[in-house]
C-alpha positions as semicolon CSV with decimal commas, in nm:
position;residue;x (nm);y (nm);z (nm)
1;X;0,510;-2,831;3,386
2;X;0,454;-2,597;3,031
3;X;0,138;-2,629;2,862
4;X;0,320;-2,824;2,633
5;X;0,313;-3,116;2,878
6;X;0,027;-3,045;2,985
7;X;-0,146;-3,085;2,655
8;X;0,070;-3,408;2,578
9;X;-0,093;-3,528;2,901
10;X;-0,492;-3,459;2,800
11;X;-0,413;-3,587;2,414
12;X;-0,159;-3,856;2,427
13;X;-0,242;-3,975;2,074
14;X;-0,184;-3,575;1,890
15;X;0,129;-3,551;1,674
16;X;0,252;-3,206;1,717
17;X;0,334;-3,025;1,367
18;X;0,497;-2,708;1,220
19;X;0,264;-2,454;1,121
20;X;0,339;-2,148;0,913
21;X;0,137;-1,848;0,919
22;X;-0,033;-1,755;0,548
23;X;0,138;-1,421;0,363
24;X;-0,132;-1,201;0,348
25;X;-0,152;-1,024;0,006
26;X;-0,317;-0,653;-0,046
27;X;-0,647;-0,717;-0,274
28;X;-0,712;-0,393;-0,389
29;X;-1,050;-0,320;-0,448
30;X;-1,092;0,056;-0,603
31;X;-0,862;0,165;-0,825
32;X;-0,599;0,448;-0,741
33;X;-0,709;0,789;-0,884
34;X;-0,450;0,996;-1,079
35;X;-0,583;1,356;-1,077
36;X;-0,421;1,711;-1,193
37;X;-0,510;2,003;-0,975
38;X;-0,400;2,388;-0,970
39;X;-0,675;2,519;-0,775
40;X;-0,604;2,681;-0,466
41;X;-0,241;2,601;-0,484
42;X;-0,128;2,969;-0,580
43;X;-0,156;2,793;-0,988
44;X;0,127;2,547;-0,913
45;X;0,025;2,225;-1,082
46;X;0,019;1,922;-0,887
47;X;-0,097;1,519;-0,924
48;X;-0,300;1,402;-0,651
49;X;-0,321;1,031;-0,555
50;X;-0,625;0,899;-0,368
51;X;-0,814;0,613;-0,262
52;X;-0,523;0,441;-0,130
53;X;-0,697;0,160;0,140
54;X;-0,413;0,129;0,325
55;X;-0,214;0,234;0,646
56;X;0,016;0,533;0,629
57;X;0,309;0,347;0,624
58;X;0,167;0,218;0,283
59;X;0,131;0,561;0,158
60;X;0,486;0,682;0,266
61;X;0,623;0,371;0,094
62;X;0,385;0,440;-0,229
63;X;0,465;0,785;-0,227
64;X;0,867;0,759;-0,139
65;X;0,899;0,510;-0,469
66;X;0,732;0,763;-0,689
67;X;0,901;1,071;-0,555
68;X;1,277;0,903;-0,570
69;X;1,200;0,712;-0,899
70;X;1,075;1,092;-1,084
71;X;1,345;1,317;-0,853
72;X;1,061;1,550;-0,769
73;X;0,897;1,655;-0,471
74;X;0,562;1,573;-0,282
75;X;0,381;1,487;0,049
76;X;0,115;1,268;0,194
77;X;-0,178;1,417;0,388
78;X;-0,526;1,260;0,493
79;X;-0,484;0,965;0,261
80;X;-0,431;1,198;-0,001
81;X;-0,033;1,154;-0,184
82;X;0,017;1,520;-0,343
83;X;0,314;1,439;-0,622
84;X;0,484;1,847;-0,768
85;X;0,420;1,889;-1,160
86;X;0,154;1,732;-1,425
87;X;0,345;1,359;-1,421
88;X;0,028;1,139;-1,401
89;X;0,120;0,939;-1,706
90;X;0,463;0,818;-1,555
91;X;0,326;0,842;-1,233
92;X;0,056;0,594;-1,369
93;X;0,330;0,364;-1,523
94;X;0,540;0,335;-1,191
95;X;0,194;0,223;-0,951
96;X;0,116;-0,028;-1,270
97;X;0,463;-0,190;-1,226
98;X;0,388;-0,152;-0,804
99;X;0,129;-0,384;-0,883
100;X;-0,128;-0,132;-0,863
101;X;-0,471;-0,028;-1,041
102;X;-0,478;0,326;-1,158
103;X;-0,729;0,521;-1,278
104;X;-0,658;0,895;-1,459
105;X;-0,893;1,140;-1,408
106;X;-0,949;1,469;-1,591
107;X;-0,796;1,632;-1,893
């Protein structure tokens, strides 16, 4: 005997129905910050990406769509996605049409 039966037997009356689990949707609740850096990186300008809430797969995926969609280089590390070159404005542009909020910082 399953615990199917066994719950038919203790609530004879019950009509058993299909239940779907909810999609869960990403509420994002700080904007991400665009910044440009070239301090400490040898003068080589870079974008940095941060507050991402998220896992790392999120970050790879995030970061993977911006890097093939530009054709330019970049890494994630600590929650931080490090993009090569000053590209915040179509950087910006792509996380807007993500879905994303973006804020630009500096210059």
């Amino acid at each position: 005997m399953d615990l199917r039966d066994q719950l038919k037997n203790l609530f004879p009356d019950h009509e058993e129905q299909d239940f779907e689990m909810p999609k869960e949707s990403l509420k994002q609740k700080e904007p991400l910050v665009c910044k440009f850096e070239k301090k400490g990186r040898n003068g080589k300008p870079v974008t940095l990406i941060e507050g991402g809430a998220g896992d790392d797969e999120g970050l790879k995926e995030i970061s993977k769509k911006i890097k093939t969609t530009l054709g330019i280089g970049g890494s994630e590390k600590d929650g931080v996605i490090i993009i090569q070159g000053d590209n915040r404005d179509k950087i910006m542009k792509i996380l807007k049409d993500m879905g994303y909020k973006t804020k630009r910082v500096g210059g």
